[in-house]
PDB file of C-alpha atoms in Angstrom:
ATOM      1  CA  UNK H   1      27.868  98.980   9.290  1.00 59.00           C
ATOM      2  CA  UNK H   2      25.777  97.112  11.807  1.00 69.00           C
ATOM      3  CA  UNK H   3      26.634  93.452  12.405  1.00 77.00           C
ATOM      4  CA  UNK H   4      23.868  90.979  11.667  1.00 86.00           C
ATOM      5  CA  UNK H   5      23.666  87.325  10.652  1.00 89.00           C
ATOM      6  CA  UNK H   6      22.768  87.911   6.966  1.00 88.00           C
ATOM      7  CA  UNK H   7      25.733  90.263   6.465  1.00 89.00           C
ATOM      8  CA  UNK H   8      28.029  87.821   8.293  1.00 90.00           C
ATOM      9  CA  UNK H   9      26.939  85.071   5.890  1.00 92.00           C
ATOM     10  CA  UNK H  10      27.637  87.351   2.926  1.00 92.00           C
ATOM     11  CA  UNK H  11      31.117  88.132   4.280  1.00 93.00           C
ATOM     12  CA  UNK H  12      31.685  84.400   4.792  1.00 93.00           C
ATOM     13  CA  UNK H  13      30.812  83.857   1.121  1.00 94.00           C
ATOM     14  CA  UNK H  14      33.435  86.422   0.109  1.00 94.00           C
ATOM     15  CA  UNK H  15      36.011  84.798   2.391  1.00 95.00           C
ATOM     16  CA  UNK H  16      35.344  81.418   0.742  1.00 95.00           C
ATOM     17  CA  UNK H  17      36.628  82.738  -2.604  1.00 95.00           C
ATOM     18  CA  UNK H  18      40.388  82.505  -1.837  1.00 95.00           C
ATOM     19  CA  UNK H  19      39.821  79.044  -0.362  1.00 95.00           C
ATOM     20  CA  UNK H  20      37.852  77.997  -3.448  1.00 93.00           C
ATOM     21  CA  UNK H  21      40.566  79.242  -5.827  1.00 95.00           C
ATOM     22  CA  UNK H  22      43.440  78.082  -3.627  1.00 96.00           C
ATOM     23  CA  UNK H  23      42.282  74.460  -3.766  1.00 96.00           C
ATOM     24  CA  UNK H  24      43.317  74.287  -7.428  1.00 95.00           C
ATOM     25  CA  UNK H  25      46.803  75.637  -6.708  1.00 95.00           C
ATOM     26  CA  UNK H  26      47.715  72.911  -4.258  1.00 95.00           C
ATOM     27  CA  UNK H  27      50.162  70.389  -5.711  1.00 95.00           C
ATOM     28  CA  UNK H  28      48.507  67.284  -7.148  1.00 93.00           C
ATOM     29  CA  UNK H  29      50.700  65.208  -4.813  1.00 94.00           C
ATOM     30  CA  UNK H  30      49.011  66.956  -1.859  1.00 94.00           C
ATOM     31  CA  UNK H  31      45.500  66.892  -3.256  1.00 95.00           C
ATOM     32  CA  UNK H  32      44.640  64.879  -6.396  1.00 96.00           C
ATOM     33  CA  UNK H  33      42.548  66.615  -9.064  1.00 94.00           C
ATOM     34  CA  UNK H  34      39.437  64.541  -8.312  1.00 94.00           C
ATOM     35  CA  UNK H  35      39.581  65.748  -4.705  1.00 96.00           C
ATOM     36  CA  UNK H  36      40.178  69.334  -5.858  1.00 96.00           C
ATOM     37  CA  UNK H  37      37.117  69.062  -8.093  1.00 96.00           C
ATOM     38  CA  UNK H  38      34.942  67.725  -5.276  1.00 96.00           C
ATOM     39  CA  UNK H  39      36.144  70.259  -2.689  1.00 97.00           C
ATOM     40  CA  UNK H  40      35.726  73.223  -5.055  1.00 97.00           C
ATOM     41  CA  UNK H  41      32.245  71.997  -5.988  1.00 97.00           C
ATOM     42  CA  UNK H  42      31.257  71.681  -2.323  1.00 97.00           C
ATOM     43  CA  UNK H  43      32.625  75.169  -1.517  1.00 97.00           C
ATOM     44  CA  UNK H  44      30.703  76.657  -4.439  1.00 96.00           C
ATOM     45  CA  UNK H  45      27.477  74.904  -3.407  1.00 96.00           C
ATOM     46  CA  UNK H  46      27.933  76.127   0.189  1.00 95.00           C
ATOM     47  CA  UNK H  47      28.366  79.661  -1.152  1.00 93.00           C
ATOM     48  CA  UNK H  48      25.241  79.326  -3.317  1.00 91.00           C
ATOM     49  CA  UNK H  49      23.169  78.008  -0.412  1.00 92.00           C
ATOM     50  CA  UNK H  50      24.541  80.762   1.823  1.00 91.00           C
ATOM     51  CA  UNK H  51      23.437  83.306  -0.794  1.00 87.00           C
ATOM     52  CA  UNK H  52      19.863  82.052  -0.619  1.00 86.00           C
ATOM     53  CA  UNK H  53      19.982  81.689   3.166  1.00 88.00           C
ATOM     54  CA  UNK H  54      21.301  85.190   3.921  1.00 87.00           C
ATOM     55  CA  UNK H  55      18.517  86.762   1.846  1.00 84.00           C
ATOM     56  CA  UNK H  56      15.913  84.600   3.539  1.00 86.00           C
ATOM     57  CA  UNK H  57      17.231  85.477   7.019  1.00 87.00           C
ATOM     58  CA  UNK H  58      17.457  89.178   6.215  1.00 86.00           C
ATOM     59  CA  UNK H  59      13.779  89.237   5.284  1.00 87.00           C
ATOM     60  CA  UNK H  60      12.645  86.840   8.014  1.00 90.00           C
ATOM     61  CA  UNK H  61      14.536  88.584  10.830  1.00 87.00           C
ATOM     62  CA  UNK H  62      13.882  92.076   9.515  1.00 86.00           C
ATOM     63  CA  UNK H  63      17.630  92.635   9.142  1.00 87.00           C
ATOM     64  CA  UNK H  64      17.695  94.074   5.644  1.00 84.00           C
ATOM     65  CA  UNK H  65      20.090  96.967   5.153  1.00 83.00           C
ATOM     66  CA  UNK H  66      21.444  99.114   2.347  1.00 81.00           C
ATOM     67  CA  UNK H  67      24.896  97.710   3.037  1.00 82.00           C
ATOM     68  CA  UNK H  68      23.567  94.151   2.747  1.00 82.00           C
ATOM     69  CA  UNK H  69      21.721  95.058  -0.458  1.00 80.00           C
ATOM     70  CA  UNK H  70      25.042  96.352  -1.835  1.00 83.00           C
ATOM     71  CA  UNK H  71      27.297  93.560  -0.549  1.00 87.00           C
ATOM     72  CA  UNK H  72      25.150  90.540  -1.476  1.00 88.00           C
ATOM     73  CA  UNK H  73      25.289  90.973  -5.279  1.00 86.00           C
ATOM     74  CA  UNK H  74      28.986  91.880  -5.060  1.00 90.00           C
ATOM     75  CA  UNK H  75      29.682  88.593  -3.245  1.00 92.00           C
ATOM     76  CA  UNK H  76      27.672  86.686  -5.875  1.00 92.00           C
ATOM     77  CA  UNK H  77      29.505  88.278  -8.784  1.00 92.00           C
ATOM     78  CA  UNK H  78      32.918  87.709  -7.188  1.00 94.00           C
ATOM     79  CA  UNK H  79      32.190  84.034  -6.552  1.00 95.00           C
ATOM     80  CA  UNK H  80      30.756  83.400 -10.030  1.00 96.00           C
ATOM     81  CA  UNK H  81      33.607  85.376 -11.640  1.00 96.00           C
ATOM     82  CA  UNK H  82      36.236  83.403  -9.705  1.00 96.00           C
ATOM     83  CA  UNK H  83      34.556  80.117 -10.652  1.00 97.00           C
ATOM     84  CA  UNK H  84      34.363  81.029 -14.332  1.00 98.00           C
ATOM     85  CA  UNK H  85      38.014  82.115 -14.439  1.00 97.00           C
ATOM     86  CA  UNK H  86      39.045  78.828 -12.823  1.00 97.00           C
ATOM     87  CA  UNK H  87      36.868  76.841 -15.237  1.00 98.00           C
ATOM     88  CA  UNK H  88      38.456  78.647 -18.198  1.00 98.00           C
ATOM     89  CA  UNK H  89      41.925  77.900 -16.804  1.00 96.00           C
ATOM     90  CA  UNK H  90      40.952  74.249 -16.351  1.00 96.00           C
ATOM     91  CA  UNK H  91      39.649  74.255 -19.967  1.00 96.00           C
ATOM     92  CA  UNK H  92      36.140  73.311 -18.908  1.00 97.00           C
ATOM     93  CA  UNK H  93      34.471  76.539 -20.059  1.00 97.00           C
ATOM     94  CA  UNK H  94      35.062  78.516 -23.232  1.00 96.00           C
ATOM     95  CA  UNK H  95      36.559  81.955 -22.536  1.00 97.00           C
ATOM     96  CA  UNK H  96      33.813  83.549 -24.657  1.00 97.00           C
ATOM     97  CA  UNK H  97      31.150  82.214 -22.295  1.00 97.00           C
ATOM     98  CA  UNK H  98      33.035  83.537 -19.279  1.00 97.00           C
ATOM     99  CA  UNK H  99      33.372  86.928 -20.991  1.00 97.00           C
ATOM    100  CA  UNK H 100      29.646  87.032 -21.808  1.00 96.00           C
ATOM    101  CA  UNK H 101      28.574  86.179 -18.261  1.00 96.00           C
ATOM    102  CA  UNK H 102      31.114  88.399 -16.463  1.00 96.00           C
ATOM    103  CA  UNK H 103      30.625  91.236 -18.973  1.00 95.00           C
ATOM    104  CA  UNK H 104      26.869  91.120 -18.507  1.00 92.00           C
ATOM    105  CA  UNK H 105      27.234  91.269 -14.724  1.00 91.00           C
ATOM    106  CA  UNK H 106      29.454  94.354 -14.933  1.00 93.00           C
ATOM    107  CA  UNK H 107      27.155  96.012 -17.484  1.00 90.00           C
ATOM    108  CA  UNK H 108      23.950  95.387 -15.545  1.00 86.00           C
ATOM    109  CA  UNK H 109      25.546  96.448 -12.233  1.00 85.00           C
ATOM    110  CA  UNK H 110      26.629  99.742 -13.812  1.00 85.00           C
ATOM    111  CA  UNK H 111      23.205 100.132 -15.421  1.00 83.00           C
ATOM    112  CA  UNK H 112      21.450  99.590 -12.084  1.00 80.00           C
ATOM    113  CA  UNK H 113      23.685 102.188 -10.461  1.00 81.00           C
ATOM    114  CA  UNK H 114      22.932 104.691 -13.201  1.00 79.00           C
ATOM    115  CA  UNK H 115      19.210 103.974 -13.057  1.00 77.00           C
ATOM    116  CA  UNK H 116      19.252 104.499  -9.292  1.00 76.00           C
ATOM    117  CA  UNK H 117      20.891 107.900  -9.829  1.00 76.00           C
ATOM    118  CA  UNK H 118      18.090 108.985 -12.153  1.00 73.00           C
ATOM    119  CA  UNK H 119      15.401 107.543  -9.872  1.00 72.00           C
ATOM    120  CA  UNK H 120      14.381 104.709 -12.170  1.00 67.00           C
ATOM    121  CA  UNK H 121      15.839 101.689 -10.401  1.00 65.00           C
ATOM    122  CA  UNK H 122      12.531  99.792 -10.546  1.00 69.00           C
ATOM    123  CA  UNK H 123      12.882  99.537 -14.320  1.00 62.00           C
ATOM    124  CA  UNK H 124      15.888  97.215 -13.891  1.00 65.00           C
ATOM    125  CA  UNK H 125      14.634  95.177 -10.956  1.00 65.00           C
ATOM    126  CA  UNK H 126      15.367  91.450 -11.119  1.00 72.00           C
ATOM    127  CA  UNK H 127      13.235  89.765 -13.771  1.00 74.00           C
ATOM    128  CA  UNK H 128      12.082  86.210 -14.360  1.00 83.00           C
ATOM    129  CA  UNK H 129      14.581  85.770 -17.210  1.00 84.00           C
ATOM    130  CA  UNK H 130      17.355  86.954 -14.874  1.00 82.00           C
ATOM    131  CA  UNK H 131      16.304  84.330 -12.344  1.00 85.00           C
ATOM    132  CA  UNK H 132      16.346  81.622 -15.030  1.00 90.00           C
ATOM    133  CA  UNK H 133      19.850  82.729 -16.050  1.00 90.00           C
ATOM    134  CA  UNK H 134      21.027  82.544 -12.462  1.00 89.00           C
ATOM    135  CA  UNK H 135      19.484  79.094 -11.974  1.00 91.00           C
ATOM    136  CA  UNK H 136      21.150  77.664 -15.101  1.00 93.00           C
ATOM    137  CA  UNK H 137      24.460  79.232 -14.083  1.00 95.00           C
ATOM    138  CA  UNK H 138      24.283  78.030 -10.472  1.00 94.00           C
ATOM    139  CA  UNK H 139      23.657  74.449 -11.614  1.00 95.00           C
ATOM    140  CA  UNK H 140      26.198  74.490 -14.471  1.00 97.00           C
ATOM    141  CA  UNK H 141      29.138  75.836 -12.463  1.00 97.00           C
ATOM    142  CA  UNK H 142      29.185  73.189  -9.705  1.00 97.00           C
ATOM    143  CA  UNK H 143      28.578  70.455 -12.294  1.00 97.00           C
ATOM    144  CA  UNK H 144      31.594  71.686 -14.281  1.00 97.00           C
ATOM    145  CA  UNK H 145      33.649  71.989 -11.111  1.00 97.00           C
ATOM    146  CA  UNK H 146      32.770  68.429 -10.107  1.00 96.00           C
ATOM    147  CA  UNK H 147      33.803  67.152 -13.544  1.00 92.00           C
ATOM    148  CA  UNK H 148      33.433  63.446 -12.771  1.00 89.00           C
ATOM    149  CA  UNK H 149      30.815  60.732 -13.006  1.00 86.00           C
ATOM    150  CA  UNK H 150      27.720  60.823 -10.852  1.00 86.00           C
ATOM    151  CA  UNK H 151      25.495  57.733 -10.687  1.00 90.00           C
ATOM    152  CA  UNK H 152      27.400  56.359 -13.684  1.00 90.00           C
ATOM    153  CA  UNK H 153      26.875  59.481 -15.821  1.00 90.00           C
ATOM    154  CA  UNK H 154      29.769  61.766 -16.743  1.00 92.00           C
ATOM    155  CA  UNK H 155      28.473  65.228 -15.866  1.00 93.00           C
ATOM    156  CA  UNK H 156      30.695  67.421 -18.045  1.00 94.00           C
ATOM    157  CA  UNK H 157      28.356  67.367 -21.111  1.00 95.00           C
ATOM    158  CA  UNK H 158      25.452  68.324 -18.854  1.00 95.00           C
ATOM    159  CA  UNK H 159      27.438  71.181 -17.323  1.00 96.00           C
ATOM    160  CA  UNK H 160      28.626  72.335 -20.737  1.00 96.00           C
ATOM    161  CA  UNK H 161      25.070  72.390 -22.121  1.00 96.00           C
ATOM    162  CA  UNK H 162      23.812  74.277 -19.079  1.00 96.00           C
ATOM    163  CA  UNK H 163      26.585  76.885 -19.222  1.00 97.00           C
ATOM    164  CA  UNK H 164      25.705  77.530 -22.882  1.00 97.00           C
ATOM    165  CA  UNK H 165      22.050  77.878 -21.858  1.00 96.00           C
ATOM    166  CA  UNK H 166      23.171  80.287 -19.125  1.00 96.00           C
ATOM    167  CA  UNK H 167      25.164  82.299 -21.706  1.00 96.00           C
ATOM    168  CA  UNK H 168      22.152  82.584 -24.020  1.00 95.00           C
ATOM    169  CA  UNK H 169      19.899  83.578 -21.103  1.00 94.00           C
ATOM    170  CA  UNK H 170      22.601  86.035 -20.027  1.00 94.00           C
ATOM    171  CA  UNK H 171      22.458  87.821 -23.377  1.00 94.00           C
ATOM    172  CA  UNK H 172      18.660  87.674 -23.436  1.00 93.00           C
ATOM    173  CA  UNK H 173      18.349  89.117 -19.929  1.00 90.00           C
ATOM    174  CA  UNK H 174      20.909  91.834 -20.695  1.00 90.00           C
ATOM    175  CA  UNK H 175      18.878  92.855 -23.760  1.00 90.00           C
ATOM    176  CA  UNK H 176      15.727  92.872 -21.633  1.00 87.00           C
ATOM    177  CA  UNK H 177      17.293  95.117 -18.966  1.00 84.00           C
ATOM    178  CA  UNK H 178      18.820  97.465 -21.539  1.00 86.00           C
ATOM    179  CA  UNK H 179      15.462  97.878 -23.324  1.00 85.00           C
ATOM    180  CA  UNK H 180      13.696  98.559 -20.011  1.00 81.00           C
ATOM    181  CA  UNK H 181      16.355 101.067 -18.994  1.00 81.00           C
ATOM    182  CA  UNK H 182      16.279 102.795 -22.377  1.00 82.00           C
ATOM    183  CA  UNK H 183      12.520 103.334 -22.100  1.00 77.00           C
ATOM    184  CA  UNK H 184      12.810 104.586 -18.507  1.00 74.00           C
ATOM    185  CA  UNK H 185      15.598 106.974 -19.505  1.00 72.00           C
ATOM    186  CA  UNK H 186      13.550 108.257 -22.454  1.00 75.00           C
ATOM    187  CA  UNK H 187      10.588 108.838 -20.154  1.00 72.00           C
ATOM    188  CA  UNK H 188      12.865 110.716 -17.721  1.00 66.00           C
ATOM    189  CA  UNK H 189      14.367 112.795 -20.552  1.00 67.00           C
ATOM    190  CA  UNK H 190      17.853 111.384 -19.983  1.00 63.00           C
ATOM    191  CA  UNK H 191      18.391 110.125 -23.562  1.00 60.00           C
TER     192      UNK H 191
END
């Protein structure tokens, strides 16, 4: 593995996960819940911005690599998974929603691996609906982590609505990828 800035940013995102989770396990006397909410929200937003930035730098600096292509989505899924588990524990997200989103990520990751093995990885390349799902999710999670008022508006209902939208888009995008993969596998004689 060759060191480069994009991969370092991806590793930094992974290293933020224990910090992100650990914030909630500090005693309330050390760090009140409102501060925990704000700090976890800021860490998550930093991770999300880092995700965009490492991809941009990899392309801009010509530092793309197979290792980076592997590690980047792993870092994303770990961070989103950790956030959803914490939000379920804090009773801000329904466990069913967390299961749908995390289950879809595992399913599509396995599907992409399988499709790569049969030489049909282009059939499960990132789609527009997948990008919409990610956008809804990446707005909903920090809003639900923040869990306070912003400009006089309590943000929890907004975050809750967006996470439900993300769950629906998650199922829709999973169906889309599975249909595309099924056709590619039929064409390749795999099913």
